[in-house]
Short mmCIF file of C-alpha atoms and ligand atoms in Angstrom, two decimals:
data_model
loop_
_atom_site.label_atom_id
_atom_site.label_comp_id
_atom_site.label_asym_id
_atom_site.label_seq_id
_atom_site.Cartn_x
_atom_site.Cartn_y
_atom_site.Cartn_z
CA UNK A 2 19.02 -25.04 -17.34
CA UNK A 3 20.15 -22.99 -14.41
CA UNK A 4 23.60 -21.49 -14.64
CA UNK A 5 25.78 -20.48 -11.74
CA UNK A 6 27.45 -16.78 -12.50
CA UNK A 7 31.86 -17.15 -12.15
CA UNK A 8 32.82 -13.37 -11.48
CA UNK A 9 31.80 -10.45 -9.48
CA UNK A 10 29.47 -7.68 -10.80
CA UNK A 11 28.71 -4.61 -12.03
CA UNK A 12 30.03 -1.51 -11.08
CA UNK A 13 29.59 0.49 -6.73
CA UNK A 14 26.80 1.81 -6.15
CA UNK A 15 26.08 4.72 -3.35
CA UNK A 16 22.62 4.34 -2.19
CA UNK A 17 20.90 1.32 0.77
CA UNK A 18 17.96 0.50 -1.72
CA UNK A 19 17.36 -1.80 -4.52
CA UNK A 20 16.57 0.82 -7.46
CA UNK A 21 13.63 0.16 -9.29
CA UNK A 22 13.62 -1.34 -13.10
CA UNK A 23 11.77 0.82 -15.53
CA UNK A 24 8.13 1.58 -16.27
CA UNK A 25 7.11 0.80 -19.96
CA UNK A 26 2.80 2.31 -21.46
CA UNK A 27 1.52 1.89 -25.43
CA UNK A 28 -1.56 2.78 -26.53
CA UNK A 29 -3.69 3.05 -30.25
CA UNK A 30 -6.28 4.80 -30.70
CA UNK A 31 -8.82 3.53 -33.46
CA UNK A 32 -10.03 5.97 -35.79
CA UNK A 33 -13.13 7.79 -34.67
CA UNK A 34 -11.45 7.98 -31.52
CA UNK A 35 -11.07 11.65 -29.55
CA UNK A 36 -9.28 10.55 -27.36
CA UNK A 37 -5.50 12.17 -26.77
CA UNK A 38 -2.78 8.80 -26.82
CA UNK A 39 0.03 11.57 -25.41
CA UNK A 40 -2.82 13.08 -22.21
CA UNK A 41 -3.41 9.27 -21.67
CA UNK A 42 0.29 8.13 -21.49
CA UNK A 43 1.16 10.81 -19.28
CA UNK A 44 -1.74 10.01 -16.77
CA UNK A 45 -0.03 6.00 -17.31
CA UNK A 46 3.19 6.78 -16.40
CA UNK A 47 2.58 8.66 -13.83
CA UNK A 48 0.69 5.22 -11.72
CA UNK A 49 3.86 3.70 -13.81
CA UNK A 50 6.62 6.70 -11.34
CA UNK A 51 7.67 4.12 -8.66
CA UNK A 52 9.33 1.69 -11.16
CA UNK A 53 11.91 5.10 -13.11
CA UNK A 54 12.42 8.65 -11.19
CA UNK A 55 15.45 9.21 -13.50
CA UNK A 56 14.19 9.88 -16.80
CA UNK A 57 11.14 9.92 -19.28
CA UNK A 58 8.92 10.12 -22.54
CA UNK A 59 6.41 10.25 -24.87
CA UNK A 60 6.43 9.20 -28.57
CA UNK A 61 2.97 10.10 -31.08
CA UNK A 62 2.14 9.08 -34.43
CA UNK A 63 0.48 10.98 -36.45
CA UNK A 64 -0.73 8.64 -38.94
CA UNK A 65 2.53 7.86 -39.31
CA UNK A 66 5.00 11.74 -38.63
CA UNK A 67 6.54 10.42 -35.43
CA UNK A 68 7.63 13.26 -31.94
CA UNK A 69 9.58 13.02 -29.35
CA UNK A 70 8.95 14.91 -25.88
CA UNK A 71 11.81 13.03 -23.46
CA UNK A 72 13.74 14.42 -20.10
CA UNK A 73 15.63 14.08 -17.43
CA UNK A 74 13.11 14.81 -14.15
CA UNK A 75 9.27 13.10 -13.39
CA UNK A 76 7.51 12.85 -15.39
CA UNK A 77 4.79 16.05 -13.33
CA UNK A 78 8.90 17.38 -14.47
CA UNK A 79 9.16 16.63 -18.27
CA UNK A 80 5.44 17.83 -19.38
CA UNK A 81 3.14 20.52 -19.39
CA UNK A 82 -0.66 20.70 -20.40
CA UNK A 83 1.76 22.23 -24.09
CA UNK A 84 3.62 19.78 -24.40
CA UNK A 85 0.85 17.35 -24.05
CA UNK A 86 -1.25 20.02 -26.22
CA UNK A 87 1.10 20.17 -28.58
CA UNK A 88 2.02 16.55 -29.26
CA UNK A 89 -1.89 14.92 -31.25
CA UNK A 90 -1.73 11.32 -33.05
CA UNK A 91 -3.23 7.97 -32.93
CA UNK A 92 -1.17 6.01 -31.33
CA UNK A 93 1.77 6.08 -28.65
CA UNK A 94 4.61 4.83 -26.58
CA UNK A 95 6.00 6.04 -22.82
CA UNK A 96 8.55 5.31 -20.65
CA UNK A 97 9.90 6.09 -17.25
CA UNK A 98 13.57 5.06 -16.48
CA UNK A 99 16.11 4.64 -13.69
CA UNK A 100 19.42 3.25 -15.39
CA UNK A 101 20.62 -0.30 -15.15
CA UNK A 102 22.73 0.28 -17.72
CA UNK A 103 23.82 3.59 -18.68
CA UNK A 104 24.19 6.51 -17.15
CA UNK A 105 21.22 8.71 -16.00
CA UNK A 106 20.96 11.14 -18.79
CA UNK A 107 18.66 12.84 -22.12
CA UNK A 108 20.98 10.61 -24.18
CA UNK A 109 19.96 7.73 -22.43
CA UNK A 110 16.35 8.96 -22.11
CA UNK A 111 13.18 6.30 -24.09
CA UNK A 112 12.02 6.06 -25.80
CA UNK A 113 13.87 5.75 -28.69
CA UNK A 114 12.76 6.71 -31.92
CA UNK A 115 14.84 6.47 -35.12
CA UNK A 116 14.42 6.59 -38.65
CA UNK A 117 15.57 2.97 -40.89
CA UNK A 118 14.78 3.36 -44.08
CA UNK A 119 12.01 1.30 -43.83
CA UNK A 120 9.90 4.28 -41.62
CA UNK A 121 10.61 4.92 -37.99
CA UNK A 122 10.45 3.08 -35.48
CA UNK A 123 9.73 4.37 -31.60
CA UNK A 124 10.65 1.51 -28.78
CA UNK A 125 10.28 1.79 -24.78
CA UNK A 126 12.43 -0.88 -22.69
CA UNK A 127 12.20 -2.35 -19.03
CA UNK A 128 14.69 -5.09 -18.20
CA UNK A 129 18.17 -5.60 -19.19
CA UNK A 130 19.84 -7.56 -22.21
CA UNK A 131 23.05 -9.28 -20.95
CA UNK A 132 24.45 -10.20 -24.47
CA UNK A 133 24.39 -6.25 -25.40
CA UNK A 134 27.96 -5.16 -25.48
CA UNK A 135 27.88 -8.71 -27.56
CA UNK A 136 25.45 -7.07 -30.01
CA UNK A 137 26.70 -3.61 -29.66
CA UNK A 138 30.74 -4.68 -30.66
CA UNK A 139 28.51 -6.87 -33.81
CA UNK A 140 26.88 -4.34 -35.32
CA UNK A 141 30.29 -1.89 -34.41
CA UNK A 142 32.73 -3.19 -36.22
CA UNK A 143 29.52 -3.47 -39.82
CA UNK A 144 30.06 0.36 -39.19
CA UNK A 145 27.29 0.89 -36.60
CA UNK A 146 27.67 3.83 -33.92
CA UNK A 147 25.66 4.52 -31.14
CA UNK A 148 23.99 7.36 -29.65
CA UNK A 149 24.02 6.56 -25.88
CA UNK A 150 25.43 4.41 -23.88
CA UNK A 151 21.83 2.26 -23.87
CA UNK A 152 21.02 -1.24 -24.00
CA UNK A 153 18.08 -0.34 -26.02
CA UNK A 154 19.43 0.96 -28.42
CA UNK A 155 22.15 -2.17 -29.28
CA UNK A 156 18.28 -3.91 -28.94
CA UNK A 157 16.68 -1.05 -31.97
CA UNK A 158 20.01 -1.43 -33.96
CA UNK A 159 18.96 -5.56 -34.17
CA UNK A 160 15.28 -5.01 -34.78
CA UNK A 161 16.57 -2.46 -37.39
CA UNK A 162 18.85 -5.46 -38.54
CA UNK A 163 16.32 -8.10 -38.70
CA UNK A 164 13.90 -5.60 -40.42
CA UNK A 165 15.74 -5.11 -43.69
CA UNK A 166 15.75 -9.16 -44.34
CA UNK A 167 12.07 -9.22 -43.95
CA UNK A 168 8.48 -8.08 -45.13
CA UNK A 169 7.10 -6.32 -41.50
CA UNK A 170 8.44 -5.61 -38.76
CA UNK A 171 6.74 -8.13 -36.36
CA UNK A 172 8.68 -10.56 -38.72
CA UNK A 173 11.37 -8.23 -36.91
CA UNK A 174 10.64 -8.52 -33.00
CA UNK A 175 10.18 -12.53 -33.63
CA UNK A 176 13.77 -12.70 -35.29
CA UNK A 177 15.32 -10.15 -33.54
CA UNK A 178 13.98 -12.24 -29.57
CA UNK A 179 15.94 -15.20 -31.13
CA UNK A 180 19.17 -13.36 -30.97
CA UNK A 181 18.51 -10.81 -28.32
CA UNK A 182 19.02 -12.72 -24.54
CA UNK A 183 17.69 -11.10 -21.12
CA UNK A 184 15.04 -9.69 -20.24
CA UNK A 185 12.72 -7.00 -21.97
CA UNK A 186 8.83 -6.07 -21.63
CA UNK A 187 8.72 -3.78 -24.93
CA UNK A 188 5.86 -1.11 -26.43
CA UNK A 189 6.97 -0.60 -30.19
CA UNK A 190 5.28 1.39 -32.58
CA UNK A 191 6.08 1.17 -36.41
CA UNK A 192 3.79 4.38 -38.36
CA UNK A 193 0.85 1.72 -38.48
CA UNK A 194 1.71 -0.38 -35.78
CA UNK A 195 2.05 -0.71 -32.05
CA UNK A 196 3.10 -3.98 -31.07
CA UNK A 197 3.69 -5.17 -27.40
CA UNK A 198 6.27 -7.93 -26.45
CA UNK A 199 8.49 -9.73 -24.09
CA UNK A 200 10.86 -12.14 -22.82
CA UNK A 201 9.80 -15.29 -23.89
CA UNK A 202 10.86 -16.03 -20.02
CA UNK A 203 8.89 -14.05 -19.25
CA UNK A 204 11.52 -11.98 -16.26
CA UNK A 205 9.36 -8.17 -17.01
CA UNK A 206 5.43 -8.21 -16.14
CA UNK A 207 3.66 -6.60 -19.08
CA UNK A 208 -0.44 -6.53 -19.72
CA UNK A 209 -2.81 -5.51 -21.74
CA UNK A 210 -6.60 -2.88 -21.79
CA UNK A 211 -8.88 -2.35 -22.58
CA UNK A 212 -9.90 2.42 -22.85
CA UNK A 213 -13.36 1.69 -24.79
CA UNK A 214 -11.58 0.80 -28.26
CA UNK A 215 -8.21 2.01 -28.39
CA UNK A 216 -5.77 -0.68 -27.23
CA UNK A 217 -3.06 -0.29 -24.12
CA UNK A 218 -0.20 -1.90 -22.78
CA UNK A 219 1.67 -1.16 -19.52
CA UNK A 220 4.11 -2.96 -16.88
CA UNK A 221 1.46 -2.66 -14.37
CA UNK A 222 -2.26 -2.70 -14.39
CA UNK A 223 -1.93 -0.12 -12.11
CA UNK A 224 -1.55 1.91 -14.96
CA UNK A 225 -5.33 0.79 -16.10
CA UNK A 226 -6.53 1.51 -13.12
CA UNK A 227 -5.25 5.53 -13.64
CA UNK A 228 -7.20 5.31 -17.14
CA UNK A 229 -9.90 4.02 -16.32
CA UNK A 230 -9.20 0.62 -18.38
CA UNK A 231 -10.09 -2.24 -18.10
CA UNK A 232 -7.30 -5.07 -17.94
CA UNK A 233 -7.65 -7.21 -19.89
CA UNK A 234 -5.00 -10.55 -20.40
CA UNK A 235 -1.01 -10.85 -19.58
CA UNK A 236 1.34 -10.81 -22.29
CA UNK A 237 2.56 -14.22 -22.42
CA UNK A 238 6.43 -15.22 -22.28
CA UNK A 239 7.32 -15.24 -26.21
CA UNK A 240 4.82 -13.08 -26.97
CA UNK A 241 4.66 -10.53 -29.70
CA UNK A 242 1.07 -8.22 -29.62
CA UNK A 243 0.54 -7.32 -32.58
CA UNK A 244 -2.27 -3.97 -32.56
CA UNK A 245 -2.90 -2.58 -36.87
CA UNK A 246 -6.19 -1.25 -37.85
CA UNK A 247 -7.25 -2.15 -34.75
CA UNK A 248 -7.30 -5.47 -35.01
CA UNK A 249 -5.75 -7.55 -32.60
CA UNK A 250 -2.79 -10.96 -32.83
CA UNK A 251 -0.83 -12.13 -31.16
CA UNK A 252 1.87 -14.51 -32.45
CA UNK A 253 4.81 -16.18 -30.31
CA UNK A 254 8.77 -17.21 -30.84
CA UNK A 255 10.16 -19.79 -31.74
CA UNK A 256 11.50 -20.74 -28.79
CA UNK A 257 10.66 -22.08 -24.68
CA UNK A 258 13.11 -21.85 -22.61
CA UNK A 259 11.67 -22.57 -18.47
CA UNK A 260 9.90 -18.91 -17.43
CA UNK A 261 11.65 -16.50 -15.35
CA UNK A 262 9.45 -13.61 -13.16
CA UNK A 263 11.36 -12.02 -10.86
CA UNK A 264 9.51 -12.66 -7.14
CA UNK A 265 11.11 -9.30 -5.97
CA UNK A 266 8.90 -7.48 -8.49
CA UNK A 267 6.45 -8.98 -5.86
CA UNK A 268 7.77 -7.71 -2.84
CA UNK A 269 8.94 -5.29 -3.44
CA UNK A 270 9.30 -2.96 -7.38
CA UNK A 271 5.31 -3.25 -8.28
CA UNK A 272 2.91 -1.40 -6.25
CA UNK A 273 -0.34 -3.01 -4.29
CA UNK A 274 -2.74 -2.02 -6.44
CA UNK A 275 -1.06 -4.05 -8.65
CA UNK A 276 -2.49 -7.44 -10.56
CA UNK A 277 1.13 -10.04 -12.39
CA UNK A 278 0.72 -13.21 -14.52
CA UNK A 279 -2.33 -13.54 -11.96
CA UNK A 280 -1.36 -13.32 -8.89
CA UNK A 281 -2.33 -10.07 -6.82
CA UNK A 282 1.05 -7.63 -5.69
CA UNK A 283 -0.19 -7.35 -2.04
CA UNK A 284 -1.58 -10.95 -1.26
CA UNK A 285 1.64 -11.99 -2.31
CA UNK A 286 3.21 -9.65 0.13
CA UNK A 287 0.74 -10.54 2.38
CA UNK A 288 1.97 -14.26 1.79
CA UNK A 289 5.01 -13.32 2.45
CA UNK A 290 4.79 -11.71 5.69
CA UNK A 291 2.67 -14.72 6.92
CA UNK A 292 5.65 -17.00 5.91
CA UNK A 293 7.17 -15.15 7.57
CA UNK A 294 5.40 -15.68 10.91
CA UNK A 295 5.51 -19.30 11.05
CA UNK A 296 8.96 -19.48 9.77
CA UNK A 297 10.55 -16.29 12.66
CA UNK A 298 8.24 -16.57 14.88
CA UNK A 299 9.19 -14.59 18.26
CA UNK A 300 6.61 -13.39 21.19
CA UNK A 301 6.09 -9.64 20.60
CA UNK A 302 3.74 -6.67 21.52
CA UNK A 303 3.55 -5.26 18.46
CA UNK A 304 4.22 -6.01 14.34
CA UNK A 305 5.30 -2.63 12.25
CA UNK A 306 5.72 -2.03 9.03
CA UNK A 307 8.16 -0.56 7.50
CA UNK A 308 7.01 2.57 4.99
CA UNK A 309 5.90 1.43 1.42
CA UNK A 310 6.61 -2.03 1.56
CA UNK A 311 6.71 -3.37 4.64
CA UNK A 312 3.94 -2.45 5.88
CA UNK A 313 1.41 -5.41 4.11
CA UNK A 314 3.10 -7.88 4.80
CA UNK A 315 3.34 -6.80 8.60
CA UNK A 316 -0.53 -7.27 8.27
CA UNK A 317 0.43 -10.68 6.92
CA UNK A 318 2.33 -11.41 9.92
CA UNK A 319 0.59 -9.97 12.08
CA UNK A 320 -2.42 -12.29 11.27
CA UNK A 321 -0.70 -15.44 11.15
CA UNK A 322 0.81 -15.04 14.46
CA UNK A 323 -1.75 -13.17 15.76
CA UNK A 324 0.54 -10.54 17.18
CA UNK A 325 -1.40 -6.78 17.09
CA UNK A 326 -0.37 -4.75 13.58
CA UNK A 327 0.30 -1.03 14.52
CA UNK A 328 1.69 1.54 13.11
CA UNK A 329 5.49 2.85 14.09
CA UNK A 330 6.66 4.85 11.18
CA UNK A 331 5.65 7.37 9.32
CA UNK A 332 6.34 8.39 5.73
CA UNK A 333 7.33 11.70 5.37
CA UNK A 334 4.95 11.99 1.89
CA UNK A 335 6.70 15.39 0.60
CA UNK A 336 10.32 14.33 0.97
CA UNK A 337 11.78 13.07 -3.00
CA UNK A 338 13.67 8.80 -2.13
CA UNK A 339 16.49 8.76 -0.82
CA UNK A 340 18.46 7.28 -3.35
CA UNK A 341 18.33 10.42 -5.36
CA UNK A 342 20.28 11.90 -2.80
CA UNK A 343 23.86 11.48 -3.37
CA UNK A 344 26.43 11.50 -1.67
CA UNK A 345 26.68 9.67 2.50
CA UNK A 346 26.15 13.45 4.84
CA UNK A 347 22.99 13.99 3.10
CA UNK A 348 21.80 9.69 2.70
CA UNK A 349 21.91 9.96 6.42
CA UNK A 350 19.97 12.56 6.57
CA UNK A 351 17.07 11.54 4.06
CA UNK A 352 16.35 9.01 6.10
CA UNK A 353 15.92 10.64 9.23
CA UNK A 354 13.99 13.51 7.70
CA UNK A 355 12.11 10.10 5.23
CA UNK A 356 10.32 8.27 7.99
CA UNK A 357 9.68 9.01 11.67
CA UNK A 358 8.84 6.31 14.78
CA UNK A 359 5.27 7.22 16.94
CA UNK A 360 6.50 6.86 20.39
CA UNK A 361 2.72 6.34 21.42
CA UNK A 362 3.34 2.60 19.85
CA UNK A 363 6.79 1.63 20.68
CA UNK A 364 7.67 3.15 24.13
CA UNK A 365 8.03 0.13 26.33
CA UNK A 366 6.89 -2.85 23.83
CA UNK A 367 8.22 -5.04 22.28
CA UNK A 368 8.24 -4.41 18.08
CA UNK A 369 8.11 -7.35 15.90
CA UNK A 370 9.63 -4.25 12.58
CA UNK A 371 9.65 -5.58 9.11
CA UNK A 372 10.97 -5.07 6.25
CA UNK A 373 10.69 -5.81 2.17
CA UNK A 374 15.04 -6.34 2.17
CA UNK A 375 17.62 -5.26 3.18
CA UNK A 376 20.73 -4.47 0.97
CA UNK A 377 24.40 -3.27 2.83
CA UNK A 378 22.20 -2.80 5.64
CA UNK A 379 22.81 1.21 6.92
CA UNK A 380 19.00 1.71 6.35
CA UNK A 381 17.81 -0.74 8.43
CA UNK A 382 20.66 -0.01 10.84
CA UNK A 383 18.94 3.71 11.24
CA UNK A 384 15.96 3.04 11.36
CA UNK A 385 16.08 0.46 13.66
CA UNK A 386 18.10 3.10 15.79
CA UNK A 387 15.31 5.96 15.90
CA UNK A 388 12.63 3.36 17.12
CA UNK A 389 14.89 2.50 20.27
CA UNK A 390 15.28 6.23 21.07
CA UNK A 391 10.89 6.02 21.05
CA UNK A 392 11.85 3.30 23.50
CA UNK A 393 11.48 0.13 22.24
CA UNK A 394 11.90 -2.80 24.68
CA UNK A 395 13.43 -5.40 22.28
CA UNK A 396 12.96 -5.05 18.29
CA UNK A 397 12.95 -7.99 15.89
CA UNK A 398 13.71 -7.72 12.88
CA UNK A 399 11.55 -9.27 10.18
CA UNK A 400 12.62 -9.48 6.39
CA UNK A 401 9.65 -10.25 3.67
CA UNK A 402 12.58 -11.73 1.11
CA UNK A 403 16.19 -13.50 0.97
CA UNK A 404 19.62 -12.65 1.84
CA UNK A 405 20.84 -11.21 -1.38
CA UNK A 406 23.92 -12.57 -1.51
CA UNK A 407 24.23 -12.19 -5.97
CA UNK A 408 23.88 -9.20 -8.66
CA UNK A 409 20.94 -9.32 -10.56
CA UNK A 410 21.55 -8.39 -14.62
CA UNK A 411 17.63 -8.07 -15.67
CA UNK A 412 17.25 -5.21 -14.58
CA UNK A 413 17.73 -4.32 -10.86
CA UNK A 414 21.26 -1.99 -9.75
CA UNK A 415 21.38 -4.29 -7.25
CA UNK A 416 24.57 -3.33 -6.39
CA UNK A 417 28.32 -5.39 -5.94
CA UNK A 418 28.20 -8.87 -4.39
CA UNK A 419 31.25 -6.87 -1.66
CA UNK A 420 28.30 -4.30 -0.56
CA UNK A 421 25.93 -6.04 0.13
CA UNK A 422 25.27 -7.19 4.28
CA UNK A 423 24.49 -10.32 3.25
CA UNK A 424 27.85 -11.19 1.95
CA UNK A 425 30.01 -14.06 3.56
CA UNK A 426 27.95 -12.99 6.99
CA UNK A 427 24.99 -15.37 8.88
CA UNK A 428 22.37 -14.19 10.09
CA UNK A 429 24.28 -13.60 14.04
CA UNK A 430 26.47 -11.54 11.65
CA UNK A 431 24.25 -9.60 10.08
CA UNK A 432 21.90 -9.45 13.58
CA UNK A 433 24.73 -7.81 15.25
CA UNK A 434 25.54 -5.10 12.69
CA UNK A 435 22.23 -3.76 12.52
CA UNK A 436 21.69 -3.33 16.13
CA UNK A 437 18.27 -6.48 16.82
CA UNK A 438 17.16 -8.80 19.94
CA UNK A 439 16.74 -11.35 16.83
CA UNK A 440 16.36 -11.52 12.39
CA UNK A 441 15.19 -13.32 10.11
CA UNK A 442 14.61 -13.82 6.43
CA UNK A 443 12.42 -14.88 4.81
CA UNK A 444 12.97 -19.08 2.58
CA UNK A 445 13.66 -19.29 -0.79
CA UNK A 446 11.18 -21.80 -0.43
CA UNK A 447 8.09 -19.23 0.40
CA UNK A 448 9.52 -16.72 -1.55
CA UNK A 449 8.29 -19.14 -4.46
CA UNK A 450 5.37 -19.81 -3.07
CA UNK A 451 3.77 -16.05 -1.79
CA UNK A 452 2.23 -14.67 -5.77
CA UNK A 453 -0.82 -16.96 -4.92
CA UNK A 454 -2.26 -17.27 -9.09
CA UNK A 455 0.51 -17.14 -11.15
CA UNK A 456 1.42 -19.88 -12.98
CA UNK A 457 5.05 -18.72 -13.97
CA UNK A 458 8.73 -20.36 -12.94
CA UNK A 459 10.51 -18.02 -10.33
CA UNK A 460 13.60 -16.17 -10.55
CA UNK A 461 15.86 -16.50 -7.63
CA UNK A 462 19.07 -14.92 -9.20
CA UNK A 463 19.76 -12.50 -6.56
CA UNK A 464 18.88 -14.58 -3.47
CA UNK A 465 20.37 -17.84 -4.94
CA UNK A 466 23.22 -17.17 -7.45
CA UNK A 467 21.49 -19.38 -9.75
CA UNK A 468 20.26 -17.51 -12.68
CA UNK A 469 18.47 -18.45 -15.35
CA UNK A 470 20.25 -17.98 -18.53
CA UNK A 471 23.92 -17.62 -18.69
CA UNK A 472 25.20 -14.10 -17.55
CA UNK A 473 28.24 -11.89 -18.97
CA UNK A 474 30.99 -13.03 -16.99
CA UNK A 475 33.04 -9.31 -15.03
CA UNK A 476 35.61 -8.73 -17.44
CA UNK A 477 33.52 -9.19 -20.16
CA UNK A 478 30.36 -6.29 -18.62
CA UNK A 479 33.49 -3.92 -16.83
CA UNK A 480 34.64 -3.49 -20.70
CA UNK A 481 31.46 -4.35 -22.44
CA UNK A 482 30.67 -0.18 -19.96
CA UNK A 483 34.19 1.33 -20.22
CA UNK A 484 34.21 0.89 -24.16
CA UNK A 485 30.99 2.52 -24.14
S1 SF4 B 27 18.19 -11.40 -9.65
FE1 SF4 B 27 16.52 -10.74 -8.53
S2 SF4 B 27 16.20 -9.16 -9.06
FE2 SF4 B 27 16.98 -9.36 -11.28
S3 SF4 B 27 15.45 -10.77 -12.03
FE3 SF4 B 27 16.02 -12.43 -10.37
S4 SF4 B 27 14.41 -11.95 -9.14
FE4 SF4 B 27 14.43 -10.46 -9.85
#
């Protein structure tokens, strides 16, 4: 069953980009292996840094004793050799965070590590729960006290509550999956077990690999490549994988809703060198470009891509249309991401600092510029001006996603609907605002066909407004956030 959202959503957001969600990692080192889980987690989190740059953390487990280090900042600034050397263990979970629920603060950094009456627990979570507000109120009315404003703490409380009623942590996770609603890919560590769990719709990615005799879990397979680990398989929607005493067991929660993997993982979030649910992200982006060229053909001299995620789509467009591909925008690789910079004036400057037009590639030419998405349209308009100022004769914009018209409740920070360029505007009106000669978006139908090899159904709610589950109403969400 699909649901339409009835109310205006979310709080305003001051960047012209969609924020990533989070990245998770877990490693189990069997007895006799000389591998440091903290160092491996550091490397994996480094490879997953694109999924969140606000905070990061690692919890190691040495024979049941947990040690946690986490803070706001990038992986390279939060951890040092000395810190990692001081975190020996036989298991670890790690996390990189961008806050879609809760404020960016040290308290909200993950993994969340707690001690309950039956032992220690550490949890790294990617995704958002849609019933976190309701669950939090229930727990608070029962005497629970929260330390953070993150929905992950609600999730941890729910697992612990179930743990007190059953015989094992994996049973508690399965029971909690009956209660929590939303998107979640989890790496969970108890004194003796490492557990990976994915929500029944498979909304966020999660995969398993092997590093020698060690078992590793990560949001994306690019983390395994960084470690030199071998990709084994994706965690299935609704699956709970338990690693204990070097053995792997697979359990499944009873709910079997229609799957709803986030299609935007392929369009923008994930690294192009990742393979998610059987589909190459790079290939999916090229396919998006191919469909764009079929759906929105135009006569031109060169196809350029907006770095980074617009480039594979531009290559796909060029291959299919026969128009040559060219490098028209140069990215300054040493600048932090645009959205880290607060305030309008700094943001404007950061666009110019981040990207520059290559005059030789575009001067006097009819240019097709391919980007992955348009949020507010301000960055897009500035890029168009850059290309025109560099002498382009025409600029035709092609977007490798459908227009954003609705919020995401599953871990992606898409701003208030009223702030979206596509809100209540036709394509012609958007074209005028960003100042291009023509504008074309990928169709919804094509978006569902780009991930070749993926057997899951897709969530496309931010484009279609059709949600794969009931989502919070505006009033409830506001109350939840203000109460926190
Ligand atoms: S609403 Fe959009 S961004 Fe959110 S999970 Fe669905 S497809 Fe992904």
